[in-house]
Structure formats: C-alpha cells, structure tokens
Short mmCIF file of C-alpha atoms and ligand atoms in Angstrom, two decimals:
data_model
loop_
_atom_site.label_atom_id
_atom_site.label_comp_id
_atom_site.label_asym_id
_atom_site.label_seq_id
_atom_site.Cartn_x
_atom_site.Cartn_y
_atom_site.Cartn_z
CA UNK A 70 0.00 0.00 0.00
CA UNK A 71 1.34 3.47 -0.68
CA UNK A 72 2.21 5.98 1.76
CA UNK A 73 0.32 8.53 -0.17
CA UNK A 74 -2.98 6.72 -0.29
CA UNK A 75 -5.73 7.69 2.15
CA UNK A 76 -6.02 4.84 4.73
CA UNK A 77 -9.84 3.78 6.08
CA UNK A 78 -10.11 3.10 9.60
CA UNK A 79 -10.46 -0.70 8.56
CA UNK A 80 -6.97 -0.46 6.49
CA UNK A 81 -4.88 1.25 9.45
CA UNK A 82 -6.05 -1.29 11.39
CA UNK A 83 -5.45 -4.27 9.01
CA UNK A 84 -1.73 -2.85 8.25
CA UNK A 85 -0.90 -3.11 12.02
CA UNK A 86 -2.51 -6.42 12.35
CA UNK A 87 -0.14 -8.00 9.89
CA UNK A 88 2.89 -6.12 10.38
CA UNK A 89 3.04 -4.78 13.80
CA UNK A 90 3.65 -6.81 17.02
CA UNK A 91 0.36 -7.75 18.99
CA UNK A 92 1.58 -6.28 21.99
CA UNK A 93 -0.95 -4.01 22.62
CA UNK A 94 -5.20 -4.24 22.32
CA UNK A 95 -6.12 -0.81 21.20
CA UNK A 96 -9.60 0.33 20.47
CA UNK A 97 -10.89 0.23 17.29
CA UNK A 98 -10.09 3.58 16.25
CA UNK A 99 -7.63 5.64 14.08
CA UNK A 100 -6.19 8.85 14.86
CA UNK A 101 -4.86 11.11 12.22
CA UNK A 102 -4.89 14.95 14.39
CA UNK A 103 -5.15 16.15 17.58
CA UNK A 104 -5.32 19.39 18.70
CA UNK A 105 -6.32 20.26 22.69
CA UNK A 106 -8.56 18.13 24.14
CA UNK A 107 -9.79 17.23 20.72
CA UNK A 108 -8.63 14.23 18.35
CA UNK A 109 -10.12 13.23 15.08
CA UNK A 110 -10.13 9.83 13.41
CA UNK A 111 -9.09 9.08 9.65
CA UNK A 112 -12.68 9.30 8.91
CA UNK A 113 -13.28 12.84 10.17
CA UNK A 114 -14.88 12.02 13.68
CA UNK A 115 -14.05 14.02 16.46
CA UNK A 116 -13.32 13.77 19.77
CA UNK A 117 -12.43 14.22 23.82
CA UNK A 118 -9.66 12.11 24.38
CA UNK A 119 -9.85 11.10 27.85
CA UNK A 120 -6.70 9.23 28.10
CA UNK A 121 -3.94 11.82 27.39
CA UNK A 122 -1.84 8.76 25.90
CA UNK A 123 -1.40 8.03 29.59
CA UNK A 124 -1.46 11.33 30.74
CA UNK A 125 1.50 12.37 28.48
CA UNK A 126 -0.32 14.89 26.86
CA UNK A 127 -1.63 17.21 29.99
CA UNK A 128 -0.87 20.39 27.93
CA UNK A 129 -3.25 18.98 25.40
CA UNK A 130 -2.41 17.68 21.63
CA UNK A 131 -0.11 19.79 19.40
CA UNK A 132 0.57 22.44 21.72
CA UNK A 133 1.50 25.35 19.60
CA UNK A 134 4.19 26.08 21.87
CA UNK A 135 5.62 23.53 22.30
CA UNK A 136 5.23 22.30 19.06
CA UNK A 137 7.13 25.83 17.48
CA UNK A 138 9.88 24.62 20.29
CA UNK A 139 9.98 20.98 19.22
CA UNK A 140 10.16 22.69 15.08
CA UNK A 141 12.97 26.04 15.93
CA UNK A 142 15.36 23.63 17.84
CA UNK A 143 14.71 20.68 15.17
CA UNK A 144 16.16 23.09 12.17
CA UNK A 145 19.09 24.05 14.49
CA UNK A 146 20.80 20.90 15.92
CA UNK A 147 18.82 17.37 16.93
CA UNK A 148 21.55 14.81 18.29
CA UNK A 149 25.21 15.48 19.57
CA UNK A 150 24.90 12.54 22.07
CA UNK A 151 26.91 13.49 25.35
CA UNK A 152 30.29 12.69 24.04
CA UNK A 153 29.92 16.31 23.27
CA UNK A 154 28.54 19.53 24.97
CA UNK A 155 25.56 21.15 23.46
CA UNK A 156 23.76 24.43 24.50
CA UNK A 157 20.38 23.51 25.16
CA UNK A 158 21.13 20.84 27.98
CA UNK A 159 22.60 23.16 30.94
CA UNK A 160 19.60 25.56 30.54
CA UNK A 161 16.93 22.89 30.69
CA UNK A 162 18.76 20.92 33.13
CA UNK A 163 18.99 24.50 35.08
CA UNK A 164 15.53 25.47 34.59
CA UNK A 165 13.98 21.43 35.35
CA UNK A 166 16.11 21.14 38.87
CA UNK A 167 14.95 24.86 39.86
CA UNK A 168 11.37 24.03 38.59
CA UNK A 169 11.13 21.18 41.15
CA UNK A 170 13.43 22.22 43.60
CA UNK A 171 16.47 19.58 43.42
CA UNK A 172 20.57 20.40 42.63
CA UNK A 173 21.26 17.70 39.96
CA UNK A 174 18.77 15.98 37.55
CA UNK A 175 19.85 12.95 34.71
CA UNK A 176 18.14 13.29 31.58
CA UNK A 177 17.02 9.84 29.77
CA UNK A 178 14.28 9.23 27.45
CA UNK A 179 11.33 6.70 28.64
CA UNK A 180 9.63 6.28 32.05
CA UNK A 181 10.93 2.57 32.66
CA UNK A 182 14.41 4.00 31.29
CA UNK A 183 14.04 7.01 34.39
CA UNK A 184 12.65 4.02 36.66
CA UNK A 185 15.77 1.88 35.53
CA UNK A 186 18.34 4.68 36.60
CA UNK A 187 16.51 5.62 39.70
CA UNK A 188 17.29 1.91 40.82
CA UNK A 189 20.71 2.25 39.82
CA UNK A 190 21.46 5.59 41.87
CA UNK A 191 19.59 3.68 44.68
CA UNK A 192 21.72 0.65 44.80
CA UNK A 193 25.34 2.74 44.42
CA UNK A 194 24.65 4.79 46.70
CA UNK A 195 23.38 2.53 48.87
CA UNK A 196 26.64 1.02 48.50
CA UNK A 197 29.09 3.93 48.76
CA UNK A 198 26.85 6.03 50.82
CA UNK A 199 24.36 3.70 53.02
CA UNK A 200 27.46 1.06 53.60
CA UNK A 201 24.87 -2.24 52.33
CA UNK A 202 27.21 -4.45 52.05
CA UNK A 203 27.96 -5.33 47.69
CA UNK A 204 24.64 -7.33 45.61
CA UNK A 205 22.62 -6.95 49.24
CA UNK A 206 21.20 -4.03 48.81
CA UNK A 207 17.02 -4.14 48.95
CA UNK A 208 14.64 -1.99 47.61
CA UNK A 209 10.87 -2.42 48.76
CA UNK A 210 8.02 -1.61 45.92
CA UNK A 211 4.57 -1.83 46.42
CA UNK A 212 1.68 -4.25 45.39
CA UNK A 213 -0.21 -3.59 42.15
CA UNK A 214 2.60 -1.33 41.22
CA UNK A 215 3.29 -0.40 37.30
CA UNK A 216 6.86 0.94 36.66
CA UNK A 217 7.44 0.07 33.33
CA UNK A 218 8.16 -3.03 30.76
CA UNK A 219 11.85 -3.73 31.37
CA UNK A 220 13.32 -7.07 32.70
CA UNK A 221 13.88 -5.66 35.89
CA UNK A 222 10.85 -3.43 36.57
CA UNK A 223 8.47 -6.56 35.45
CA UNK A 224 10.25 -8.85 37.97
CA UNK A 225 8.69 -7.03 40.94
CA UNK A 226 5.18 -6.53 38.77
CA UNK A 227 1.96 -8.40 39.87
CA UNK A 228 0.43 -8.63 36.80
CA UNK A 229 1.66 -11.71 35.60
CA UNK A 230 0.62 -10.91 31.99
CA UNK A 231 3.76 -8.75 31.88
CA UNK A 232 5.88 -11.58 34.21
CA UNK A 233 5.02 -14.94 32.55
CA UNK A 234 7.56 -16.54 30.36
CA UNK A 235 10.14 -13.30 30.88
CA UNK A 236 11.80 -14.80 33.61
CA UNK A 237 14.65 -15.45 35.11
CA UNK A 238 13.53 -12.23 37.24
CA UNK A 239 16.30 -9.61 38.61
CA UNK A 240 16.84 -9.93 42.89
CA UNK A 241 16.99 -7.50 45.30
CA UNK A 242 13.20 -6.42 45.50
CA UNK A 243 10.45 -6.54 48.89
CA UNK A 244 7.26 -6.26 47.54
CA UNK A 245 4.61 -5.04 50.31
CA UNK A 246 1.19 -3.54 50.34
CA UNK A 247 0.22 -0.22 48.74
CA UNK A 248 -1.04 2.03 51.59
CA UNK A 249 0.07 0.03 54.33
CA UNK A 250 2.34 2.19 56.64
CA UNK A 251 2.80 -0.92 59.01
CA UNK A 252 3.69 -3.15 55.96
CA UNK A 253 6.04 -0.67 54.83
CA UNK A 254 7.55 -0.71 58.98
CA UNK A 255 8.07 -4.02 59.15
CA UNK A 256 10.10 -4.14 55.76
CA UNK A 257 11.78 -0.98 56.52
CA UNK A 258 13.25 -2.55 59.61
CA UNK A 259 13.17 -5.96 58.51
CA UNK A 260 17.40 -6.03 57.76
CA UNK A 261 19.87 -3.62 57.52
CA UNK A 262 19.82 -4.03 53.78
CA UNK A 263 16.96 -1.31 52.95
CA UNK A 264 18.27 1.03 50.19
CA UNK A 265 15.18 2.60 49.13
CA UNK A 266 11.02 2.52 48.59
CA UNK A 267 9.53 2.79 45.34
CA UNK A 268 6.02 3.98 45.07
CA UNK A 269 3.50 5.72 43.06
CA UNK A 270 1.65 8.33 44.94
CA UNK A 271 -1.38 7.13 43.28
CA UNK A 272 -1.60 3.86 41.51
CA UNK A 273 -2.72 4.97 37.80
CA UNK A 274 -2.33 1.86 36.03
CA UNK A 275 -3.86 -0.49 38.92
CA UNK A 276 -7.02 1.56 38.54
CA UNK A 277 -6.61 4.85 40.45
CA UNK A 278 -5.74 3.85 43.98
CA UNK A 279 -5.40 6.67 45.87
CA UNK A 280 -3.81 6.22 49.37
CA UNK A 281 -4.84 7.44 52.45
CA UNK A 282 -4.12 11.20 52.95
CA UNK A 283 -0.74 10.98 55.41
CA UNK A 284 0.74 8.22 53.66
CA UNK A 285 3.08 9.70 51.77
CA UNK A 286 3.92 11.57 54.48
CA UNK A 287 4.59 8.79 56.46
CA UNK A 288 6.38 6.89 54.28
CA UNK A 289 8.49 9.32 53.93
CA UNK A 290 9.18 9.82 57.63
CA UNK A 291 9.76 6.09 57.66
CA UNK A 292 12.37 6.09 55.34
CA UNK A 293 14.05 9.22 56.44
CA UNK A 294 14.04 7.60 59.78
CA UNK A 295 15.94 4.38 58.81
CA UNK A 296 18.08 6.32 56.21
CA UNK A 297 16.05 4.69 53.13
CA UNK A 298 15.49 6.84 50.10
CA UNK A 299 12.01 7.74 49.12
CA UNK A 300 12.01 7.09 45.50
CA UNK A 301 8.67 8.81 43.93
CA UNK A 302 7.40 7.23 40.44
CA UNK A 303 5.35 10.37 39.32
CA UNK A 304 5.72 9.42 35.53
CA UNK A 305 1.50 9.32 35.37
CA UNK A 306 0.51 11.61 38.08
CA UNK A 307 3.35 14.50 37.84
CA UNK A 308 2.70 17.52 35.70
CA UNK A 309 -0.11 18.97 37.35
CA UNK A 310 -1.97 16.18 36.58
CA UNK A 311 -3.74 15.81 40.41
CA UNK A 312 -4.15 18.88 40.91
CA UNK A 313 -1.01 19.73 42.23
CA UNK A 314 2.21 19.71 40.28
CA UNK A 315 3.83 16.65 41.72
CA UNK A 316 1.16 13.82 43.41
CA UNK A 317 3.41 14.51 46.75
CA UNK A 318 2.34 17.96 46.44
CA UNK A 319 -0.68 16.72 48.63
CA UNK A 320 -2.69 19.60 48.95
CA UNK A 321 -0.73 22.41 47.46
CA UNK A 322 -1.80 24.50 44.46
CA UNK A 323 1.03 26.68 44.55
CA UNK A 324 3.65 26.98 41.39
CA UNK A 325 6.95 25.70 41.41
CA UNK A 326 7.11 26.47 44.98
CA UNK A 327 5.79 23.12 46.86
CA UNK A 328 8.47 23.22 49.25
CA UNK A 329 7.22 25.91 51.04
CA UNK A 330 4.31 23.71 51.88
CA UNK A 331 3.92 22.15 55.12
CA UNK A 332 2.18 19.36 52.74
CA UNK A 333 4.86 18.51 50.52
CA UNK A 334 6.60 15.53 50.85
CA UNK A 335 10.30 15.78 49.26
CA UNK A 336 11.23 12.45 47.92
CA UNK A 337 14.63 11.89 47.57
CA UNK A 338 14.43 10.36 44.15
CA UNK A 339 11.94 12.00 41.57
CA UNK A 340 10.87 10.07 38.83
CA UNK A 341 8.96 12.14 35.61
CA UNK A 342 8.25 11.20 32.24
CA UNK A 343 5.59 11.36 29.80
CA UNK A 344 4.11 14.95 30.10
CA UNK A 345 7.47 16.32 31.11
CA UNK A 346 7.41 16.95 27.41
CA UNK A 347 3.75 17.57 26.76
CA UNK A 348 3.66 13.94 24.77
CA UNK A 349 5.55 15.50 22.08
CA UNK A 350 9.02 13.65 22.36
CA UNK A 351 9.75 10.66 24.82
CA UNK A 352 11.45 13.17 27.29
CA UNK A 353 11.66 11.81 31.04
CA UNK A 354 14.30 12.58 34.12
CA UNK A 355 15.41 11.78 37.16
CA UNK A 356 15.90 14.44 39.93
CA UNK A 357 17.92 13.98 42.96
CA UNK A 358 20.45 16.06 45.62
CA UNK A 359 23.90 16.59 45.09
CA UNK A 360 24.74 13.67 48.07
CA UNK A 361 22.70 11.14 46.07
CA UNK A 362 23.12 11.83 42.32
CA UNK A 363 27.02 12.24 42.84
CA UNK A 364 27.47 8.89 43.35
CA UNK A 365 26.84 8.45 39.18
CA UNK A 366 30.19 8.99 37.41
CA UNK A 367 31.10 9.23 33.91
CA UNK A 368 30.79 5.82 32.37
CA UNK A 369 28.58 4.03 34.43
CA UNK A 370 24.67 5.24 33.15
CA UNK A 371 23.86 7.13 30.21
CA UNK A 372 21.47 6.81 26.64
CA UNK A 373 22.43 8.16 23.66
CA UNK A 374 19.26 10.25 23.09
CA UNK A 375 18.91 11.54 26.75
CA UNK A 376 19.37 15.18 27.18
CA UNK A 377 19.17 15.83 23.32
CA UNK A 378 18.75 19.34 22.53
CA UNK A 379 15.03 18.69 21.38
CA UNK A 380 14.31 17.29 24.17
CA UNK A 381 15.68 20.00 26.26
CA UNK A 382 13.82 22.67 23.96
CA UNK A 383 10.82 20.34 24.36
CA UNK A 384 10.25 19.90 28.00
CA UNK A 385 11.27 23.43 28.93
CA UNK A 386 8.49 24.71 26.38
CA UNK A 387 5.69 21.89 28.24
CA UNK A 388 6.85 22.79 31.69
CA UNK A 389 6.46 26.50 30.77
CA UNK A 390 2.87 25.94 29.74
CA UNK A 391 2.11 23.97 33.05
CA UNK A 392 2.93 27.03 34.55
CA UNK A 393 1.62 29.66 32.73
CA UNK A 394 -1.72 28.14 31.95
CA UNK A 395 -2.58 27.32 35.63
CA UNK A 396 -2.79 23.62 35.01
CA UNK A 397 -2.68 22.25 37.82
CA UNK A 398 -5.34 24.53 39.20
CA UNK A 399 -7.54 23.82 36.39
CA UNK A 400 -6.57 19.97 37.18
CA UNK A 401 -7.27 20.64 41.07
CA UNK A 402 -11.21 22.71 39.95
CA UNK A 403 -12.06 20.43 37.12
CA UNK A 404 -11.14 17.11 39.23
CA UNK A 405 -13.41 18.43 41.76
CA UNK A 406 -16.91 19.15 39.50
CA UNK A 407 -16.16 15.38 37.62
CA UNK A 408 -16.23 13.50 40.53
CA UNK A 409 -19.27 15.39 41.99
CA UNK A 410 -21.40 14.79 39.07
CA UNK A 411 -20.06 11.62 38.39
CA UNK A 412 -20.89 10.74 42.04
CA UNK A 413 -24.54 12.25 42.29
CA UNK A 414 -25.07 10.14 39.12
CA UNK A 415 -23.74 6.39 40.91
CA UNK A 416 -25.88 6.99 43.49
CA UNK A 417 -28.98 6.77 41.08
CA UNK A 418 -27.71 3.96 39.06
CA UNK A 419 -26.57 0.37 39.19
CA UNK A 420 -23.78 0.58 36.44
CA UNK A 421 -20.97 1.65 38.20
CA UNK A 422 -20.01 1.56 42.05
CA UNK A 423 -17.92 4.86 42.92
CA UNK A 424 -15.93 7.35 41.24
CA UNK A 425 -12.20 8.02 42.77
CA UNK A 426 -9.43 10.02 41.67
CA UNK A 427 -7.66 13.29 42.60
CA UNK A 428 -6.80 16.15 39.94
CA UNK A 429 -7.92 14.66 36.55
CA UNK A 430 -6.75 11.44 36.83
CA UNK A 431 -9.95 9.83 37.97
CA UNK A 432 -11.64 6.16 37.49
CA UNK A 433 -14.62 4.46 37.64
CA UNK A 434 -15.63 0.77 38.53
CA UNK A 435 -18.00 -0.65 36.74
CA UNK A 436 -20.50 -2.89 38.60
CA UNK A 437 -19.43 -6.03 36.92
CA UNK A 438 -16.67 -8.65 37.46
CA UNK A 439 -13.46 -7.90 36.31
CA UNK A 440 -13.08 -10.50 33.64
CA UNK A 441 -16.09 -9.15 32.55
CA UNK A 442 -16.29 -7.16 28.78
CA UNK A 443 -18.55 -4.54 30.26
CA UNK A 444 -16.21 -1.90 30.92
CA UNK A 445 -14.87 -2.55 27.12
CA UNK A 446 -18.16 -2.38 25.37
CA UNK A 447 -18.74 0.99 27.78
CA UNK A 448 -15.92 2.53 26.24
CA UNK A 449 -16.94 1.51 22.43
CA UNK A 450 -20.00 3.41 22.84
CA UNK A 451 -18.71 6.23 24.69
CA UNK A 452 -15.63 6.01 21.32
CA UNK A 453 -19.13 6.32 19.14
CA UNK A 454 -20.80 8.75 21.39
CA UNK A 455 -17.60 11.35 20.97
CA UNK A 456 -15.10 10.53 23.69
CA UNK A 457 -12.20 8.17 24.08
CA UNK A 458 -11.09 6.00 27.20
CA UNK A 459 -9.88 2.84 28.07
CA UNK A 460 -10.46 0.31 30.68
CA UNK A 461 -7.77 -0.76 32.72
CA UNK A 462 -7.93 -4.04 34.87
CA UNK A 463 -11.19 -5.40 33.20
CA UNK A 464 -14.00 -3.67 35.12
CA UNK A 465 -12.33 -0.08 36.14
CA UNK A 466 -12.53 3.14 33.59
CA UNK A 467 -9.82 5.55 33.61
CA UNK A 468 -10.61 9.16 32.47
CA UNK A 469 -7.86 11.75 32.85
CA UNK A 470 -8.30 14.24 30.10
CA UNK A 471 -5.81 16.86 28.56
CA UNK A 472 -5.86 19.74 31.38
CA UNK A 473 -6.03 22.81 28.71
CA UNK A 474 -10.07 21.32 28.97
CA UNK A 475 -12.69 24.57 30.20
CA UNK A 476 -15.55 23.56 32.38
CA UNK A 477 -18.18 23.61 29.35
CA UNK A 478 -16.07 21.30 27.83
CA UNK A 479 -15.91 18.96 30.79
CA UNK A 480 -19.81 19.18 31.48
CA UNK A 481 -20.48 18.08 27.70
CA UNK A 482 -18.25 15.37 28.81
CA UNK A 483 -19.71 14.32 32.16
CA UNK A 484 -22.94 14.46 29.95
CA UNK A 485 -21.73 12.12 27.38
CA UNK A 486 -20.10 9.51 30.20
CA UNK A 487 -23.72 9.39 32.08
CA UNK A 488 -25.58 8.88 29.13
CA UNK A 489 -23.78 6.07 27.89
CA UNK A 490 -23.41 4.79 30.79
CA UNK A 491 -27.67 5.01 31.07
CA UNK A 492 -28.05 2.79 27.95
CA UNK A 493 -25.74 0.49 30.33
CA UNK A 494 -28.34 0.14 33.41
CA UNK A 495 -29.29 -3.37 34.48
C1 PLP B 169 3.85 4.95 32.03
C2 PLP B 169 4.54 4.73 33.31
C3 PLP B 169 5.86 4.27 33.37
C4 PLP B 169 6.64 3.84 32.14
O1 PLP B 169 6.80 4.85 31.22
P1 PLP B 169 7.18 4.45 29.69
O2 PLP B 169 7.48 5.78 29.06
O3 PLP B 169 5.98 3.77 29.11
O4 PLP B 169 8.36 3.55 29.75
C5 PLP B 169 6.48 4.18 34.60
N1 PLP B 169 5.81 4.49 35.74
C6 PLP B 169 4.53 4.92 35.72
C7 PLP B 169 3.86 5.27 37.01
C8 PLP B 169 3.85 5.04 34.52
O5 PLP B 169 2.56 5.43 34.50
#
C-alpha cells in the first residue's frame, strides 16, 4: 500500500494487524490529528480524548508552543549525544532542577528508562553512601505497582501478563502492600539491607488507587528515619496532573514552589516522564540532591538520546505551559466538578459503584466482574458517542483528560459519560 494513499479506519487497522507486534489491544479507532482536548479519526470524527496517551499529553495535543519549540530547535541541531557539549542541555537541566526544587537531575528518554536509573542511583549509593554491604542491597516496591516493561521493573510486577515466560527475574526487590504504613515498617526494619522505597503516589495503572491522605507523608518519615530513600514514580501523576504539580504535592496548588508547603513531601528520588514533554518527544528525568546523584560517574549510566537538545527545547516549552496556563489549578477545579457529578449520578444507578481520583486522573468501577467485557463495550460506545477512554484491569474506567479542557467542555463530557453509561443500566 502506498504511503500517499488515504487509509480507512479498517486499512490502518489491518496494516498493524499483519505487520506490527500484537503487543498491545487498542480500540478500534484511528487517529490522524489532535489538537487540545480534541482528536479526530481518519474518517473525520471528532473527539475528547480522555486518556492523554497516559497522561503524556496534559498540555493537550499539538501544543503550539511547544510544538514551534519541538520545530525552531529541530532546524538548528537534533543529536550530539553526550560525548559532546551542546547548549540547550545546561539551561533545561537549570531550569527542570529549579522548577522542582532539586541540585542535579539525569536526563534519559522513557519512564521505565528514568525508573531503571533511579534503581541504579539507589543501589550505588546505597553502596558507597548507606554502607549495604555489595549485591545486598534491597529496595521495597509496592503491590499492584506499574513501573514500566523492562526485565527488571516486570520482575517485581503483579500482573503476571507482563511476568510470565520473561523470567529469570532480577533480585533485590520486597514487595509489600500499597497504603500500608505498618507493611512498609516491618520491611523498613526488617534487615539492615533497605536502600530505598519505590512507590507511586497514586496507583494509575492499577485503577486509580489513591492512598490514604498521610501516607506519603509517612512513608516518607519512615524512610528518612531508617536512612532509606524515598524514590517517587510520578511518571502518570506528575505535571499537574492531580491537581497539584507533583502527586506529593498533597494539597498544594502553589507553582513551582511546593516546598514551602507544610504538605509537601520531598522524595529523595523523583521520577517524571511522559508529560514532562507535553507527549511531544519521549522526554523523562530523574531528579535527585547533590549527596545522592554524585554517586553516578562518567561511564557508568547514560542513553544516547537523553538530554538531546530537542528534548531540552521540548520539555522546557511543556513545563512553561504547566505554569503559565494554571494547570494544575484547572486539574485541582475540574477534578473536583467530575467526581461530583459523576458521584450524584452512581448513586442513582446500578452501572458503576464509585468514582475516585484526585486532579484529573480519575476512574470508575463498573459494577461487573473484572473479567467481565462490560467496561470494554462501555468505552466503544462512549468512542461512538464522541469521547475516548480505556479500561484498565477489566472492570475499572480511567478518564484523565488533557488539562487545557474549560468547564463547558468537561460538562459536555460528564454528559456524554452518564448517558452512555444510562443505555448500560441493568
Ligand atoms: C507509564 C509509566 C511508566 C513507564 O513509562 P514508559 O514511558 O511507558 O516507559 C512508569 N511508571 C509509571 C507510574 C507510569 O505510569
């Protein structure tokens, strides 16, 4: 088939059937432009995505600015690797460790990529820093967890979809329960081994768990207590998207100045990908002190791609618009009016059992069981009635929208979600 022919739905689909991997179970549609909260299929149908490709694209699709970024610094220079200096990295690497308040940051590409290296930095300096004696260090992660697709972050998944047949599994990994502060104890003070505790600050991919509200906090005491590092995974819900710019913002709505909060909890380790760069360039980074990061010297991480000069230009452009476009108080006001009218509907209706969520990352479980195709055919007819999500773990709905979104637009939403979900009723 030529590239200049005009593809059907049916054809897209086809083409990726036969020639693409089946690692992935996408919804029957096909997207040719996006632009804000909007995306249109091949066939001219438009809609509200309500999946932000993860919640990479908080800023919304094609952001003009960082789009004319991405386009100035792609005429100019793309790729010097770090063999060499270029002069776009210091700024953004200035800019992105003032922006979230940490002395060093490493730039890589992916979220399991940042996840890999945050591991890394937490075994050395565990090592050269914590004293763990060499290949004993342990780092505890949480149940129902989702940090990525590499060998190492699947070997301490639950979902044994992404575990079966990719064994043997890496050691060195305490897996406890999410939101369990005397779980998290007991490991914590299990051995002297501890190097560090992985967690998201709300489980996106296990279906919107949010934990109880001084967890974090907690958690955080707990490691600082038994010199453990706090390692935060905010590749889904960083970037405004709760409300907050960082998940461990807790209740702040401040700008680039969380630490001033009594709320904030500082994690040693930050993890961010996906929207760092507005889900224009697979931009992510790690962010960490001076006493931690320093233990990385030259030779012993690195990715040819990470840091690029686009992706500098990139993520300073989509962190500028968090800022300047209030995001994460739209996030924080929006969040608030979904889950309201989403909840005044439940209590009417025998489809779904509670709405949960913080910011705009929010979720729904449908009153079904989870092997159940419920949630699925939901989200075909909400594709046909205009708007695009995705059920994750069988029976639960995820709906985080781009952030840009107004409140009319989100209340022609929350119209379109009830009424399909009406023609769902039992
Ligand atoms: C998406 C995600 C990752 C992995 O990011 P990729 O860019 O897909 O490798 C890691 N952690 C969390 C919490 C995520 O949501």
């Amino acid at each position: 088939m030529s590239v200049l022919e005009k593809l059907t739905s049916a054809d897209a689909i086809n083409l990726e059937d036969q020639y693409g991997a089946h690692n992935y179970h996408p919804l029957p549609v096909v997207l040719n432009r996006g632009e804000g909260v909007y995306v249109w299929d091949v066939e001219g149908k438009k809609y509200y995505d309500f999946l932000s490709a993860y919640s990479a694209v908080n800023q919304g699709h094609c952001h003009p600015k960082i789009i004319g970024a991405m386009i100035e610094q792609a005429q100019a220079l793309t790729l010097t690797s770090r063999a060499f200096y270029n002069d776009k990295l210091g700024i953004y690497e200035e800019y992105i460790t003032k922006y979230f308040g940490f002395d060093k940051v490493l730039p890589m590409n992916t979220g399991a990529e940042a996840v890999e290296t945050a591991l890394k930095i937490c075994r050395k300096w565990a090592y050269e820093k914590k004293g763990i004696p060499e290949n004993e260090a342990q780092i505890i992660v949480c149940d129902g967890n989702f940090h990525g697709r590499t060998t190492t972050i699947i070997s301490f998944s639950n979902d044994e979809n992404a575990r079966k047949n990719f064994g043997p599994y890496t050691a060195g990994f305490i897996k406890i329960a999410y939101d369990d502060l005397e779980a998290l104890e007991k490991a914590i003070t299990s051995s002297k081994n501890i190097a560090g505790f992985l967690v998201e600050p709300i489980q996106g991919e296990a279906g919107v768990y949010v934990p109880s509200e001084d967890y974090l906090a907690k958690a955080k005491a707990l490691c600082k207590a038994n010199n453990v590092l706090f390692i935060a995974d905010e590749v889904q819900t960083g970037i405004a998207r709760t409300g907050s710019l960082l998940a461990v913002c807790g209740n702040c709505t401040c700008e680039n100045q969380c630490e001033k909060q009594s709320s904030y909890v500082t994690p040693d380790v930050l993890i961010l990908g996906k929207a760092v760069s507005g889900g224009v360039y697979p931009v992510s980074a790690v962010l960490a002190n001076n006493d931690i990061m320093n233990v990385i010297k030259p030779g012993q991480h690195g990715s040819t791609f990470g840091g690029n000069p686009i992706a500098a230009a990139v993520a300073m452009a989509a962190l500028e618009v968090v800022s300047e476009e209030h995001l994460a108080q739209n996030a924080r006001r929006l969040g608030k009016i979904f889950r309201t009218e989403l909840a005044k509907y439940i209590e009417t209706s025998n489809i779904a059992t509670l709405v949960r969520g913080k910011g705009l990352l929010n979720a729904i479980v449908i009153n079904d069981t989870e092997d159940s195709d419920t949630a699925w055919n939901i989200c075909m007819k909400l594709a046909e009635n205009g708007l695009l999500a995705k059920p994750t773990h069988g029976n639960i709905i995820r709906f985080a929208p781009p952030l840009v979104m107004t409140e009319t637009q989100l209340s022609d939403c929350v119209s379109i979600i009830i009424s399909t979900l009406k023609q769902f009723e039992k």
